[in-house]
N, CA, C and O atoms as a GROMACS GRO file, in nm:
protein
  372
    1MET      N    1   6.752  10.087   5.463
    1MET     CA    2   6.773   9.988   5.360
    1MET      C    3   6.796  10.055   5.224
    1MET      O    4   6.875  10.006   5.143
    2GLU      N    5   6.727  10.166   5.199
    2GLU     CA    6   6.746  10.235   5.071
    2GLU      C    7   6.887  10.291   5.060
    2GLU      O    8   6.947  10.288   4.952
    3LYS      N    9   6.940  10.344   5.171
    3LYS     CA   10   7.078  10.395   5.168
    3LYS      C   11   7.176  10.282   5.143
    3LYS      O   12   7.276  10.300   5.073
    4PHE      N   13   7.146  10.166   5.199
    4PHE     CA   14   7.232  10.050   5.180
    4PHE      C   15   7.232  10.008   5.033
    4PHE      O   16   7.337   9.982   4.976
    5THR      N   17   7.114  10.002   4.972
    5THR     CA   18   7.103   9.966   4.831
    5THR      C   19   7.174  10.069   4.743
    5THR      O   20   7.244  10.033   4.648
    6ALA      N   21   7.157  10.196   4.776
    6ALA     CA   22   7.226  10.301   4.700
    6ALA      C   23   7.378  10.286   4.713
    6ALA      O   24   7.452  10.307   4.617
    7PHE      N   25   7.423  10.250   4.833
    7PHE     CA   26   7.566  10.230   4.856
    7PHE      C   27   7.619  10.116   4.769
    7PHE      O   28   7.726  10.128   4.709
    8ILE      N   29   7.544  10.005   4.762
    8ILE     CA   30   7.587   9.891   4.681
    8ILE      C   31   7.591   9.930   4.533
    8ILE      O   32   7.684   9.893   4.461
    9LYS      N   33   7.491  10.005   4.487
    9LYS     CA   34   7.488  10.049   4.347
    9LYS      C   35   7.607  10.139   4.316
    9LYS      O   36   7.661  10.134   4.205
   10GLN      N   37   7.648  10.221   4.412
   10GLN     CA   38   7.765  10.307   4.392
   10GLN      C   39   7.892  10.225   4.371
   10GLN      O   40   7.987  10.273   4.309
   11GLN      N   41   7.893  10.103   4.422
   11GLN     CA   42   8.010  10.017   4.408
   11GLN      C   43   8.014   9.951   4.270
   11GLN      O   44   8.110   9.879   4.239
   12GLY      N   45   7.911   9.974   4.188
   12GLY     CA   46   7.912   9.924   4.050
   12GLY      C   47   7.833   9.796   4.027
   12GLY      O   48   7.849   9.733   3.922
   13TYR      N   49   7.750   9.756   4.120
   13TYR     CA   50   7.670   9.635   4.104
   13TYR      C   51   7.539   9.667   4.033
   13TYR      O   52   7.486   9.777   4.045
   14THR      N   53   7.487   9.568   3.958
   14THR     CA   54   7.360   9.585   3.888
   14THR      C   55   7.244   9.576   3.986
   14THR      O   56   7.264   9.538   4.102
   15ASP      N   57   7.125   9.611   3.941
   15ASP     CA   58   7.006   9.602   4.026
   15ASP      C   59   6.983   9.460   4.075
   15ASP      O   60   6.946   9.438   4.190
   16ILE      N   61   7.004   9.363   3.987
   16ILE     CA   62   6.983   9.223   4.022
   16ILE      C   63   7.086   9.180   4.128
   16ILE      O   64   7.050   9.115   4.226
   17GLU      N   65   7.211   9.218   4.107
   17GLU     CA   66   7.314   9.185   4.206
   17GLU      C   67   7.287   9.254   4.339
   17GLU      O   68   7.314   9.198   4.445
   18CYS      N   69   7.233   9.376   4.334
   18CYS     CA   70   7.196   9.447   4.457
   18CYS      C   71   7.089   9.370   4.534
   18CYS      O   72   7.097   9.358   4.656
   19ALA      N   73   6.990   9.319   4.462
   19ALA     CA   74   6.883   9.243   4.527
   19ALA      C   75   6.939   9.118   4.594
   19ALA      O   76   6.900   9.085   4.706
   20ILE      N   77   7.029   9.050   4.526
   20ILE     CA   78   7.090   8.928   4.582
   20ILE      C   79   7.176   8.962   4.703
   20ILE      O   80   7.166   8.896   4.806
   21LEU      N   81   7.260   9.063   4.691
   21LEU     CA   82   7.348   9.102   4.801
   21LEU      C   83   7.269   9.155   4.920
   21LEU      O   84   7.306   9.129   5.035
   22ASN      N   85   7.160   9.228   4.895
   22ASN     CA   86   7.073   9.273   5.004
   22ASN      C   87   7.020   9.155   5.083
   22ASN      O   88   7.015   9.158   5.205
   23LEU      N   89   6.980   9.052   5.011
   23LEU     CA   90   6.930   8.931   5.076
   23LEU      C   91   7.033   8.874   5.172
   23LEU      O   92   7.000   8.840   5.286
   24PHE      N   93   7.157   8.863   5.127
   24PHE     CA   94   7.261   8.804   5.210
   24PHE      C   95   7.301   8.893   5.328
   24PHE      O   96   7.324   8.843   5.438
   25TYR      N   97   7.309   9.022   5.306
   25TYR     CA   98   7.356   9.111   5.412
   25TYR      C   99   7.246   9.147   5.512
   25TYR      O  100   7.278   9.192   5.622
   26HIS      N  101   7.119   9.128   5.477
   26HIS     CA  102   7.010   9.161   5.569
   26HIS      C  103   6.940   9.037   5.624
   26HIS      O  104   6.841   9.049   5.696
   27SER      N  105   6.989   8.920   5.590
   27SER     CA  106   6.927   8.796   5.635
   27SER      C  107   6.996   8.747   5.762
   27SER      O  108   7.114   8.773   5.784
   28GLU      N  109   6.920   8.677   5.845
   28GLU     CA  110   6.979   8.623   5.967
   28GLU      C  111   7.056   8.494   5.941
   28GLU      O  112   7.144   8.458   6.019
   29GLN      N  113   7.025   8.426   5.833
   29GLN     CA  114   7.097   8.302   5.803
   29GLN      C  115   7.214   8.332   5.711
   29GLN      O  116   7.208   8.422   5.628
   30SER      N  117   7.321   8.255   5.726
   30SER     CA  118   7.444   8.285   5.653
   30SER      C  119   7.449   8.221   5.515
   30SER      O  120   7.525   8.266   5.429
   31THR      N  121   7.370   8.117   5.492
   31THR     CA  122   7.368   8.053   5.361
   31THR      C  123   7.225   8.045   5.308
   31THR      O  124   7.129   8.040   5.385
   32HIS      N  125   7.214   8.045   5.177
   32HIS     CA  126   7.085   8.032   5.110
   32HIS      C  127   7.100   7.934   4.996
   32HIS      O  128   7.206   7.928   4.932
   33THR      N  129   6.995   7.857   4.969
   33THR     CA  130   6.996   7.769   4.853
   33THR      C  131   6.953   7.850   4.730
   33THR      O  132   6.898   7.959   4.742
   34PHE      N  133   6.981   7.795   4.615
   34PHE     CA  134   6.941   7.859   4.489
   34PHE      C  135   6.790   7.884   4.488
   34PHE      O  136   6.745   7.990   4.446
   35PHE      N  137   6.714   7.785   4.534
   35PHE     CA  138   6.568   7.797   4.530
   35PHE      C  139   6.516   7.900   4.629
   35PHE      O  140   6.417   7.967   4.601
   36GLU      N  141   6.581   7.915   4.746
   36GLU     CA  142   6.543   8.019   4.841
   36GLU      C  143   6.566   8.157   4.780
   36GLU      O  144   6.481   8.246   4.790
   37ILE      N  145   6.681   8.174   4.717
   37ILE     CA  146   6.714   8.303   4.655
   37ILE      C  147   6.614   8.333   4.544
   37ILE      O  148   6.566   8.446   4.530
   38ARG      N  149   6.583   8.233   4.466
   38ARG     CA  150   6.488   8.250   4.354
   38ARG      C  151   6.349   8.285   4.406
   38ARG      O  152   6.281   8.371   4.349
   39LYS      N  153   6.306   8.219   4.512
   39LYS     CA  154   6.173   8.243   4.568
   39LYS      C  155   6.164   8.384   4.626
   39LYS      O  156   6.064   8.453   4.606
   40ILE      N  157   6.266   8.428   4.697
   40ILE     CA  158   6.265   8.559   4.761
   40ILE      C  159   6.278   8.672   4.659
   40ILE      O  160   6.206   8.772   4.668
   41THR      N  161   6.368   8.656   4.563
   41THR     CA  162   6.391   8.764   4.465
   41THR      C  163   6.292   8.761   4.350
   41THR      O  164   6.265   8.864   4.288
   42GLY      N  165   6.236   8.644   4.320
   42GLY     CA  166   6.142   8.632   4.209
   42GLY      C  167   6.207   8.638   4.072
   42GLY      O  168   6.140   8.661   3.972
   43LEU      N  169   6.338   8.618   4.067
   43LEU     CA  170   6.411   8.625   3.940
   43LEU      C  171   6.401   8.494   3.862
   43LEU      O  172   6.395   8.387   3.922
   44PRO      N  173   6.399   8.502   3.729
   44PRO     CA  174   6.402   8.380   3.647
   44PRO      C  175   6.534   8.304   3.668
   44PRO      O  176   6.636   8.363   3.703
   45LYS      N  177   6.528   8.173   3.647
   45LYS     CA  178   6.646   8.087   3.670
   45LYS      C  179   6.770   8.135   3.597
   45LYS      O  180   6.877   8.147   3.658
   46ASN      N  181   6.757   8.162   3.467
   46ASN     CA  182   6.876   8.194   3.388
   46ASN      C  183   6.941   8.325   3.432
   46ASN      O  184   7.064   8.335   3.437
   47ILE      N  185   6.861   8.425   3.465
   47ILE     CA  186   6.916   8.554   3.510
   47ILE      C  187   6.979   8.539   3.648
   47ILE      O  188   7.088   8.591   3.672
   48LEU      N  189   6.911   8.469   3.737
   48LEU     CA  190   6.965   8.446   3.871
   48LEU      C  191   7.095   8.368   3.864
   48LEU      O  192   7.192   8.402   3.932
   49ASN      N  193   7.097   8.264   3.784
   49ASN     CA  194   7.217   8.181   3.769
   49ASN      C  195   7.335   8.263   3.718
   49ASN      O  196   7.446   8.250   3.769
   50ARG      N  197   7.311   8.346   3.618
   50ARG     CA  198   7.416   8.431   3.562
   50ARG      C  199   7.470   8.529   3.667
   50ARG      O  200   7.591   8.548   3.678
   51SER      N  201   7.379   8.590   3.743
   51SER     CA  202   7.421   8.686   3.845
   51SER      C  203   7.497   8.619   3.959
   51SER      O  204   7.597   8.672   4.007
   52LEU      N  205   7.450   8.502   4.002
   52LEU     CA  206   7.520   8.428   4.108
   52LEU      C  207   7.659   8.387   4.061
   52LEU      O  208   7.757   8.397   4.136
   53ASN      N  209   7.668   8.339   3.938
   53ASN     CA  210   7.800   8.301   3.884
   53ASN      C  211   7.895   8.420   3.878
   53ASN      O  212   8.014   8.406   3.907
   54HIS      N  213   7.843   8.537   3.841
   54HIS     CA  214   7.927   8.656   3.838
   54HIS      C  215   7.974   8.694   3.978
   54HIS      O  216   8.090   8.728   3.998
   55LEU      N  217   7.884   8.688   4.076
   55LEU     CA  218   7.921   8.722   4.214
   55LEU      C  219   8.023   8.623   4.270
   55LEU      O  220   8.108   8.660   4.352
   56ILE      N  221   8.015   8.498   4.228
   56ILE     CA  222   8.114   8.398   4.269
   56ILE      C  223   8.248   8.429   4.202
   56ILE      O  224   8.353   8.421   4.266
   57LYS      N  225   8.243   8.463   4.076
   57LYS     CA  226   8.365   8.492   4.000
   57LYS      C  227   8.443   8.609   4.058
   57LYS      O  228   8.566   8.608   4.058
   58ILE      N  229   8.372   8.710   4.108
   58ILE     CA  230   8.440   8.827   4.166
   58ILE      C  231   8.458   8.814   4.318
   58ILE      O  232   8.488   8.913   4.385
   59ASN      N  233   8.439   8.694   4.370
   59ASN     CA  234   8.462   8.661   4.512
   59ASN      C  235   8.372   8.733   4.611
   59ASN      O  236   8.413   8.757   4.725
   60GLU      N  237   8.251   8.769   4.571
   60GLU     CA  238   8.156   8.825   4.667
   60GLU      C  239   8.075   8.714   4.734
   60GLU      O  240   8.037   8.725   4.850
   61LEU      N  241   8.049   8.607   4.660
   61LEU     CA  242   7.978   8.492   4.715
   61LEU      C  243   8.063   8.368   4.696
   61LEU      O  244   8.151   8.364   4.610
   62THR      N  245   8.034   8.268   4.776
   62THR     CA  246   8.101   8.140   4.760
   62THR      C  247   7.995   8.033   4.743
   62THR      O  248   7.884   8.045   4.795
   63PHE      N  249   8.029   7.930   4.670
   63PHE     CA  250   7.937   7.821   4.638
   63PHE      C  251   7.979   7.697   4.715
   63PHE      O  252   8.096   7.659   4.714
   64ILE      N  253   7.884   7.635   4.783
   64ILE     CA  254   7.911   7.514   4.859
   64ILE      C  255   7.814   7.408   4.810
   64ILE      O  256   7.692   7.429   4.811
   65LYS      N  257   7.866   7.296   4.766
   65LYS     CA  258   7.778   7.187   4.721
   65LYS      C  259   7.766   7.088   4.836
   65LYS      O  260   7.865   7.027   4.877
   66ASN      N  261   7.646   7.072   4.886
   66ASN     CA  262   7.618   6.981   4.995
   66ASN      C  263   7.589   6.843   4.936
   66ASN      O  264   7.483   6.823   4.876
   67GLU      N  265   7.681   6.751   4.952
   67GLU     CA  266   7.668   6.618   4.890
   67GLU      C  267   7.554   6.536   4.952
   67GLU      O  268   7.491   6.456   4.882
   68THR      N  269   7.528   6.554   5.081
   68THR     CA  270   7.425   6.472   5.145
   68THR      C  271   7.285   6.513   5.101
   68THR      O  272   7.202   6.427   5.072
   69SER      N  273   7.258   6.642   5.096
   69SER     CA  274   7.124   6.686   5.057
   69SER      C  275   7.115   6.724   4.910
   69SER      O  276   7.006   6.749   4.858
   70ARG      N  277   7.231   6.729   4.842
   70ARG     CA  278   7.240   6.764   4.700
   70ARG      C  279   7.187   6.904   4.671
   70ARG      O  280   7.140   6.933   4.561
   71LYS      N  281   7.196   6.991   4.772
   71LYS     CA  282   7.155   7.130   4.753
   71LYS      C  283   7.275   7.216   4.720
   71LYS      O  284   7.387   7.189   4.764
   72ARG      N  285   7.249   7.320   4.643
   72ARG     CA  286   7.354   7.418   4.612
   72ARG      C  287   7.338   7.533   4.711
   72ARG      O  288   7.236   7.602   4.712
   73LEU      N  289   7.439   7.552   4.794
   73LEU     CA  290   7.435   7.658   4.894
   73LEU      C  291   7.526   7.773   4.854
   73LEU      O  292   7.634   7.752   4.798
   74PHE      N  293   7.482   7.894   4.883
   74PHE     CA  294   7.561   8.013   4.856
   74PHE      C  295   7.576   8.091   4.985
   74PHE      O  296   7.483   8.097   5.066
   75SER      N  297   7.692   8.149   5.006
   75SER     CA  298   7.715   8.234   5.123
   75SER      C  299   7.811   8.345   5.085
   75SER      O  300   7.873   8.342   4.979
   76ILE      N  301   7.823   8.444   5.174
   76ILE     CA  302   7.915   8.555   5.150
   76ILE      C  303   8.056   8.503   5.166
   76ILE      O  304   8.088   8.436   5.264
   77HIS      N  305   8.141   8.533   5.070
   77HIS     CA  306   8.280   8.489   5.073
   77HIS      C  307   8.351   8.557   5.190
   77HIS      O  308   8.329   8.675   5.216
   78LYS      N  309   8.436   8.482   5.259
   78LYS     CA  310   8.502   8.539   5.378
   78LYS      C  311   8.595   8.654   5.343
   78LYS      O  312   8.622   8.738   5.428
   79ASN      N  313   8.645   8.660   5.220
   79ASN     CA  314   8.733   8.769   5.176
   79ASN      C  315   8.663   8.867   5.083
   79ASN      O  316   8.728   8.935   5.004
   80ALA      N  317   8.532   8.874   5.091
   80ALA     CA  318   8.456   8.960   5.000
   80ALA      C  319   8.494   9.107   5.020
   80ALA      O  320   8.498   9.157   5.133
   81VAL      N  321   8.523   9.174   4.911
   81VAL     CA  322   8.561   9.316   4.916
   81VAL      C  323   8.444   9.399   4.970
   81VAL      O  324   8.464   9.491   5.049
   82LEU      N  325   8.323   9.366   4.926
   82LEU     CA  326   8.206   9.441   4.969
   82LEU      C  327   8.185   9.430   5.119
   82LEU      O  328   8.137   9.524   5.182
   83ARG      N  329   8.219   9.317   5.178
   83ARG     CA  330   8.204   9.298   5.322
   83ARG      C  331   8.282   9.405   5.400
   83ARG      O  332   8.231   9.461   5.496
   84THR      N  333   8.404   9.432   5.357
   84THR     CA  334   8.487   9.534   5.422
   84THR      C  335   8.428   9.673   5.400
   84THR      O  336   8.422   9.753   5.493
   85LYS      N  337   8.385   9.701   5.278
   85LYS     CA  338   8.327   9.832   5.249
   85LYS      C  339   8.198   9.854   5.327
   85LYS      O  340   8.171   9.966   5.372
   86ILE      N  341   8.119   9.748   5.345
   86ILE     CA  342   7.993   9.760   5.420
   86ILE      C  343   8.022   9.784   5.567
   86ILE      O  344   7.950   9.859   5.633
   87ALA      N  345   8.126   9.722   5.619
   87ALA     CA  346   8.164   9.745   5.759
   87ALA      C  347   8.196   9.893   5.780
   87ALA      O  348   8.154   9.952   5.880
   88HIS      N  349   8.270   9.953   5.688
   88HIS     CA  350   8.302  10.096   5.697
   88HIS      C  351   8.176  10.181   5.679
   88HIS      O  352   8.159  10.283   5.745
   89PHE      N  353   8.088  10.138   5.588
   89PHE     CA  354   7.963  10.210   5.564
   89PHE      C  355   7.876  10.208   5.689
   89PHE      O  356   7.818  10.311   5.726
   90SER      N  357   7.866  10.093   5.755
   90SER     CA  358   7.783  10.079   5.874
   90SER      C  359   7.835  10.166   5.988
   90SER      O  360   7.757  10.225   6.063
   91VAL      N  361   7.966  10.175   6.000
   91VAL     CA  362   8.026  10.256   6.106
   91VAL      C  363   7.999  10.404   6.080
   91VAL      O  364   7.968  10.479   6.173
   92SER      N  365   8.012  10.446   5.955
   92SER     CA  366   7.992  10.588   5.923
   92SER      C  367   7.845  10.625   5.914
   92SER      O  368   7.811  10.743   5.926
   93TYR      N  369   7.757  10.528   5.894
   93TYR     CA  370   7.614  10.553   5.882
   93TYR      C  371   7.556  10.560   6.019
   93TYR      O  372   7.435  10.581   6.034
   0.00000   0.00000   0.00000
């Protein structure tokens, strides 16, 4: 896991973004709500919100609004650049 975190940091992500991306890439579930991410990472709302918005803006995460439950869901974007790099990292590791 430490090598994985170091690999993500080498790609230019902040410590907070690394924590969020680690959650998504090492979790068995494909989507997380804002509150799940906040509970697991322990980050304040404003910092977490800013980091999630940045990850959405650069297409690493995607935002899904569930109208029935009114929850905000986040998942790894299907065209995420990091997803491809991690696949190569996993093969070489």
